[in-house]
């Protein structure tokens, strides 16, 4: 869509340049023609004046002369004609003036256009009416039937025009306002409608003086705007297509700005216009427990941490860890997680929401305009406040009588409804519903005997048909309760009698005051679930996650999904990763197959077919795709020749023995495999030295050493998320590609006869001992 928009913009600019060049050429031709016509008319008048004095030529002879005859009349006239300005001799200012005039005439669709202000149009109307009256007076008394008919027609025209003059000012003012709005709107349809209405209001007409058209200057501007809109119609359609495709992308709105404490303020595109969200870092305390419940942002370091800590020893050399420069660097690296630099883990953040313009004005007032970051945030919040003010004052300023009546009825009904609710006495109804709560949530409601005054977190599904898995969460407070009649859904029409209404069951209903405005009534089950949900949400209850919250569908610009928009929500599912596994294996299998003489993965072995079938059948489970990744790594490991030939292994063993056994047991696994991948990861020296990436030109497989493979298998074996599996797949694919780039294919590798014979003998010798065939190659 972006490329299509760029192409349309280039096409529109090229067409505009070509049109401007054509109009400029026409303007120069018009100037030259006007100069020629003025010269000929001037000479014709001079000849007529000479006739009066000399009587050299007759009047019939002068009238029979054409333009060429006048030019060739004498040498002086011919010399003056040849001295007239040509097309190229006119300056830029003269040409631009004519270009503007031609553009106006082309936009209006006429050959001659006279632009008039509104006062001159009104003066034209008065002159026209005066001319009709003078024509009527010139007839005098009707002395014949024909004259009488002319007088009657004139009187009818005067009467009709006089009546029009009474109402036409209002029509013209309305048409002018519509023209101004259409010019600001700039769309083709509104401009055409506005121009048509202005012509009907008498703001344009035929000009009898030059045979062209006269029009109001505002109609001229609207016609030019219409022509430009029509020229950019394809560009506008391309822009709409781009906007439509961008709206389908799962991208999160960029922050409005940050304050001095690095707190981010955001307004989501599909959220309510009155909401501004703030994401803040928690304030860390060295104490393990925070006694004050009111200090929402004050948390201990342990409660503010998420996951395991980084191995900070890997960031700095051993010699610099205790030096000031090393400590400063570790503190600087920790600022990635928290602005204080005291955390080496992922940090929790506190989310809050501002729902009223009053709270936003307090923020704007406290922001420092001298700070560059806060000044940008301040301007962005001011724009948000202006938008809220416009939306609050939008609509008709003078409501109709019907609207007023409806509002009065609504207010009356609301006032009546409020009197039905009680502010106490719901203990029995609330405790009866508490018995239906699951056992794991019963402890949260143990000390709550009444719902009045409790905070409730509501869950609503806006579109159950199209998006049943996306819910909206909002906070509210219980303001009252009452016993209401249960709805009768199975009662037939006309069957509801007074006896049925009297015996109808009643159920408790609680009224809530929403934090973002408005009231709502809920049933007992919703009230109890809302209290439990609010308690878990406010206290950060372990295991409580709102999986269907709307903000989970947003992604920031760095994590934008580059595939199909419909696949974005499921891009991190095991099923999607299984498809990616199969695709990446297909891309690398043929190049690896051509570089080995022993293929136990594809072909008749059938392992590859079984692997693909298992992923297609069980790829929806995490365990299946994790085992599939480990199987794929083992296949690539075999196809790339494992860890080299037997001779290389013997050299490594001899080198180890020559050290007298002094080599550290954690340095590598050439010591017989004494250390596992977990031991290598938790050993500071080996973890720092071992490189998983295939670097350099000496690439002999997908792993540099057996230690690297042990560490990879340990990380993948204990992983719990698809994201870690995706990193592992990308790593082995990069290493396999590096191996492909550094080796030659056995299919196209040229060898001569002597080399082929030697290779054949070598294979026979290698085949004599078991297990040596693959090591030889």
mmCIF file of N, CA and C in Angstrom, residues 374-434:
data_model
loop_
_atom_site.group_PDB
_atom_site.id
_atom_site.type_symbol
_atom_site.label_atom_id
_atom_site.label_comp_id
_atom_site.label_asym_id
_atom_site.label_seq_id
_atom_site.Cartn_x
_atom_site.Cartn_y
_atom_site.Cartn_z
ATOM 1 N N UNK A 374 9.202 16.764 29.206
ATOM 2 C CA UNK A 374 7.928 17.109 29.815
ATOM 3 C C UNK A 374 7.183 18.161 29.005
ATOM 4 N N UNK A 375 7.898 19.005 28.266
ATOM 5 C CA UNK A 375 7.225 19.991 27.424
ATOM 6 C C UNK A 375 6.463 19.302 26.293
ATOM 7 N N UNK A 376 7.080 18.274 25.684
ATOM 8 C CA UNK A 376 6.379 17.518 24.638
ATOM 9 C C UNK A 376 5.153 16.817 25.204
ATOM 10 N N UNK A 377 5.308 16.221 26.387
ATOM 11 C CA UNK A 377 4.167 15.564 27.015
ATOM 12 C C UNK A 377 3.076 16.577 27.365
ATOM 13 N N UNK A 378 3.478 17.750 27.808
ATOM 14 C CA UNK A 378 2.514 18.777 28.179
ATOM 15 C C UNK A 378 1.695 19.220 26.974
ATOM 16 N N UNK A 379 2.361 19.409 25.828
ATOM 17 C CA UNK A 379 1.645 19.816 24.611
ATOM 18 C C UNK A 379 0.698 18.710 24.157
ATOM 19 N N UNK A 380 1.139 17.457 24.265
ATOM 20 C CA UNK A 380 0.280 16.342 23.844
ATOM 21 C C UNK A 380 -0.958 16.229 24.733
ATOM 22 N N UNK A 381 -0.785 16.416 26.042
ATOM 23 C CA UNK A 381 -1.929 16.363 26.948
ATOM 24 C C UNK A 381 -2.862 17.550 26.738
ATOM 25 N N UNK A 382 -2.314 18.711 26.359
ATOM 26 C CA UNK A 382 -3.176 19.853 26.043
ATOM 27 C C UNK A 382 -4.057 19.558 24.840
ATOM 28 N N UNK A 383 -3.486 18.922 23.828
ATOM 29 C CA UNK A 383 -4.293 18.545 22.662
ATOM 30 C C UNK A 383 -5.388 17.550 23.057
ATOM 31 N N UNK A 384 -5.058 16.632 23.949
ATOM 32 C CA UNK A 384 -6.070 15.683 24.418
ATOM 33 C C UNK A 384 -7.180 16.396 25.166
ATOM 34 N N UNK A 385 -6.835 17.380 25.984
ATOM 35 C CA UNK A 385 -7.856 18.157 26.705
ATOM 36 C C UNK A 385 -8.731 18.942 25.747
ATOM 37 N N UNK A 386 -8.137 19.530 24.703
ATOM 38 C CA UNK A 386 -8.939 20.256 23.713
ATOM 39 C C UNK A 386 -9.904 19.320 22.994
ATOM 40 N N UNK A 387 -9.445 18.107 22.680
ATOM 41 C CA UNK A 387 -10.323 17.128 22.040
ATOM 42 C C UNK A 387 -11.486 16.759 22.951
ATOM 43 N N UNK A 388 -11.192 16.587 24.243
ATOM 44 C CA UNK A 388 -12.257 16.279 25.190
ATOM 45 C C UNK A 388 -13.248 17.429 25.302
ATOM 46 N N UNK A 389 -12.730 18.669 25.283
ATOM 47 C CA UNK A 389 -13.622 19.826 25.387
ATOM 48 C C UNK A 389 -14.537 19.932 24.173
ATOM 49 N N UNK A 390 -13.976 19.684 22.976
ATOM 50 C CA UNK A 390 -14.786 19.745 21.761
ATOM 51 C C UNK A 390 -15.851 18.653 21.745
ATOM 52 N N UNK A 391 -15.479 17.454 22.166
ATOM 53 C CA UNK A 391 -16.454 16.370 22.185
ATOM 54 C C UNK A 391 -17.535 16.604 23.235
ATOM 55 N N UNK A 392 -17.167 17.291 24.330
ATOM 56 C CA UNK A 392 -18.158 17.560 25.374
ATOM 57 C C UNK A 392 -19.157 18.620 24.954
ATOM 58 N N UNK A 393 -18.715 19.606 24.149
ATOM 59 C CA UNK A 393 -19.599 20.687 23.704
ATOM 60 C C UNK A 393 -20.199 20.434 22.341
ATOM 61 N N UNK A 394 -19.924 19.256 21.754
ATOM 62 C CA UNK A 394 -20.451 18.967 20.421
ATOM 63 C C UNK A 394 -21.947 18.767 20.448
ATOM 64 N N UNK A 395 -22.579 18.896 19.251
ATOM 65 C CA UNK A 395 -24.020 18.730 19.139
ATOM 66 C C UNK A 395 -24.725 20.060 19.045
ATOM 67 N N UNK A 396 -26.035 20.019 19.047
ATOM 68 C CA UNK A 396 -26.837 21.235 18.910
ATOM 69 C C UNK A 396 -26.794 22.018 20.203
ATOM 70 N N UNK A 397 -26.649 23.331 20.076
ATOM 71 C CA UNK A 397 -26.648 24.189 21.255
ATOM 72 C C UNK A 397 -28.056 24.428 21.776
ATOM 73 N N UNK A 398 -29.039 24.370 20.876
ATOM 74 C CA UNK A 398 -30.425 24.579 21.280
ATOM 75 C C UNK A 398 -31.185 23.299 21.016
ATOM 76 N N UNK A 399 -31.413 22.451 21.976
ATOM 77 C CA UNK A 399 -32.094 21.184 21.718
ATOM 78 C C UNK A 399 -33.555 21.407 21.366
ATOM 79 N N UNK A 400 -34.083 20.464 20.627
ATOM 80 C CA UNK A 400 -35.478 20.549 20.225
ATOM 81 C C UNK A 400 -36.384 20.251 21.397
ATOM 82 N N UNK A 401 -37.686 20.565 21.202
ATOM 83 C CA UNK A 401 -38.635 20.325 22.285
ATOM 84 C C UNK A 401 -38.789 18.840 22.557
ATOM 85 N N UNK A 402 -38.679 18.032 21.485
ATOM 86 C CA UNK A 402 -38.785 16.578 21.688
ATOM 87 C C UNK A 402 -37.632 16.055 22.522
ATOM 88 N N UNK A 403 -36.436 16.569 22.245
ATOM 89 C CA UNK A 403 -35.272 16.131 23.007
ATOM 90 C C UNK A 403 -35.387 16.537 24.465
ATOM 91 N N UNK A 404 -35.852 17.781 24.689
ATOM 92 C CA UNK A 404 -36.020 18.243 26.059
ATOM 93 C C UNK A 404 -37.032 17.378 26.799
ATOM 94 N N UNK A 405 -38.092 17.017 26.119
ATOM 95 C CA UNK A 405 -39.110 16.194 26.763
ATOM 96 C C UNK A 405 -38.568 14.819 27.110
ATOM 97 N N UNK A 406 -37.786 14.252 26.164
ATOM 98 C CA UNK A 406 -37.199 12.948 26.447
ATOM 99 C C UNK A 406 -36.234 13.013 27.612
ATOM 100 N N UNK A 407 -35.411 14.076 27.664
ATOM 101 C CA UNK A 407 -34.471 14.223 28.776
ATOM 102 C C UNK A 407 -35.199 14.347 30.101
ATOM 103 N N UNK A 408 -36.298 15.117 30.094
ATOM 104 C CA UNK A 408 -37.047 15.270 31.342
ATOM 105 C C UNK A 408 -37.625 13.942 31.808
ATOM 106 N N UNK A 409 -38.143 13.161 30.823
ATOM 107 C CA UNK A 409 -38.688 11.863 31.195
ATOM 108 C C UNK A 409 -37.602 10.934 31.726
ATOM 109 N N UNK A 410 -36.409 10.996 31.074
ATOM 110 C CA UNK A 410 -35.310 10.145 31.525
ATOM 111 C C UNK A 410 -34.864 10.519 32.931
ATOM 112 N N UNK A 411 -34.742 11.841 33.193
ATOM 113 C CA UNK A 411 -34.336 12.279 34.521
ATOM 114 C C UNK A 411 -35.380 11.898 35.565
ATOM 115 N N UNK A 412 -36.665 12.015 35.177
ATOM 116 C CA UNK A 412 -37.715 11.644 36.126
ATOM 117 C C UNK A 412 -37.668 10.161 36.449
ATOM 118 N N UNK A 413 -37.462 9.353 35.373
ATOM 119 C CA UNK A 413 -37.374 7.907 35.606
ATOM 120 C C UNK A 413 -36.165 7.553 36.456
ATOM 121 N N UNK A 414 -35.048 8.268 36.214
ATOM 122 C CA UNK A 414 -33.839 7.991 36.990
ATOM 123 C C UNK A 414 -34.038 8.361 38.455
ATOM 124 N N UNK A 415 -34.713 9.500 38.688
ATOM 125 C CA UNK A 415 -34.944 9.900 40.078
ATOM 126 C C UNK A 415 -35.859 8.922 40.791
ATOM 127 N N UNK A 416 -36.851 8.384 40.025
ATOM 128 C CA UNK A 416 -37.734 7.394 40.641
ATOM 129 C C UNK A 416 -36.966 6.119 40.947
ATOM 130 N N UNK A 417 -36.066 5.727 39.970
ATOM 131 C CA UNK A 417 -35.292 4.499 40.163
ATOM 132 C C UNK A 417 -34.356 4.587 41.352
ATOM 133 N N UNK A 418 -33.802 5.769 41.591
ATOM 134 C CA UNK A 418 -32.862 5.925 42.701
ATOM 135 C C UNK A 418 -33.545 5.730 44.047
ATOM 136 N N UNK A 419 -34.807 6.123 44.121
ATOM 137 C CA UNK A 419 -35.490 6.006 45.408
ATOM 138 C C UNK A 419 -35.792 4.558 45.758
ATOM 139 N N UNK A 420 -35.797 3.647 44.760
ATOM 140 C CA UNK A 420 -36.089 2.243 45.028
ATOM 141 C C UNK A 420 -34.910 1.515 45.656
ATOM 142 N N UNK A 421 -33.710 2.024 45.544
ATOM 143 C CA UNK A 421 -32.523 1.324 46.042
ATOM 144 C C UNK A 421 -32.231 1.736 47.494
ATOM 145 N N UNK A 422 -31.756 0.762 48.242
ATOM 146 C CA UNK A 422 -31.446 0.970 49.655
ATOM 147 C C UNK A 422 -29.937 0.973 49.847
ATOM 148 N N UNK A 423 -29.479 1.702 50.842
ATOM 149 C CA UNK A 423 -28.046 1.814 51.124
ATOM 150 C C UNK A 423 -27.581 0.853 52.205
ATOM 151 N N UNK A 424 -28.419 -0.050 52.648
ATOM 152 C CA UNK A 424 -28.043 -1.044 53.659
ATOM 153 C C UNK A 424 -29.061 -2.173 53.628
ATOM 154 N N UNK A 425 -28.729 -3.233 54.366
ATOM 155 C CA UNK A 425 -29.683 -4.337 54.501
ATOM 156 C C UNK A 425 -29.509 -5.455 53.499
ATOM 157 N N UNK A 426 -28.369 -5.540 52.811
ATOM 158 C CA UNK A 426 -28.167 -6.595 51.817
ATOM 159 C C UNK A 426 -27.341 -7.754 52.359
ATOM 160 N N UNK A 427 -27.145 -7.816 53.666
ATOM 161 C CA UNK A 427 -26.268 -8.833 54.227
ATOM 162 C C UNK A 427 -26.767 -10.247 53.921
ATOM 163 N N UNK A 428 -28.063 -10.475 54.092
ATOM 164 C CA UNK A 428 -28.594 -11.832 53.883
ATOM 165 C C UNK A 428 -28.463 -12.266 52.430
ATOM 166 N N UNK A 429 -28.809 -11.359 51.509
ATOM 167 C CA UNK A 429 -28.733 -11.714 50.085
ATOM 168 C C UNK A 429 -27.285 -11.927 49.652
ATOM 169 N N UNK A 430 -26.373 -11.093 50.153
ATOM 170 C CA UNK A 430 -24.978 -11.225 49.754
ATOM 171 C C UNK A 430 -24.357 -12.495 50.333
ATOM 172 N N UNK A 431 -24.660 -12.804 51.596
ATOM 173 C CA UNK A 431 -24.097 -14.012 52.205
ATOM 174 C C UNK A 431 -24.663 -15.267 51.550
ATOM 175 N N UNK A 432 -25.931 -15.224 51.096
ATOM 176 C CA UNK A 432 -26.498 -16.386 50.408
ATOM 177 C C UNK A 432 -25.778 -16.651 49.093
ATOM 178 N N UNK A 433 -25.394 -15.605 48.399
ATOM 179 C CA UNK A 433 -24.680 -15.789 47.133
ATOM 180 C C UNK A 433 -23.229 -16.181 47.364
ATOM 181 N N UNK A 434 -22.653 -15.817 48.519
ATOM 182 C CA UNK A 434 -21.265 -16.176 48.815
ATOM 183 C C UNK A 434 -21.077 -17.685 48.916
#
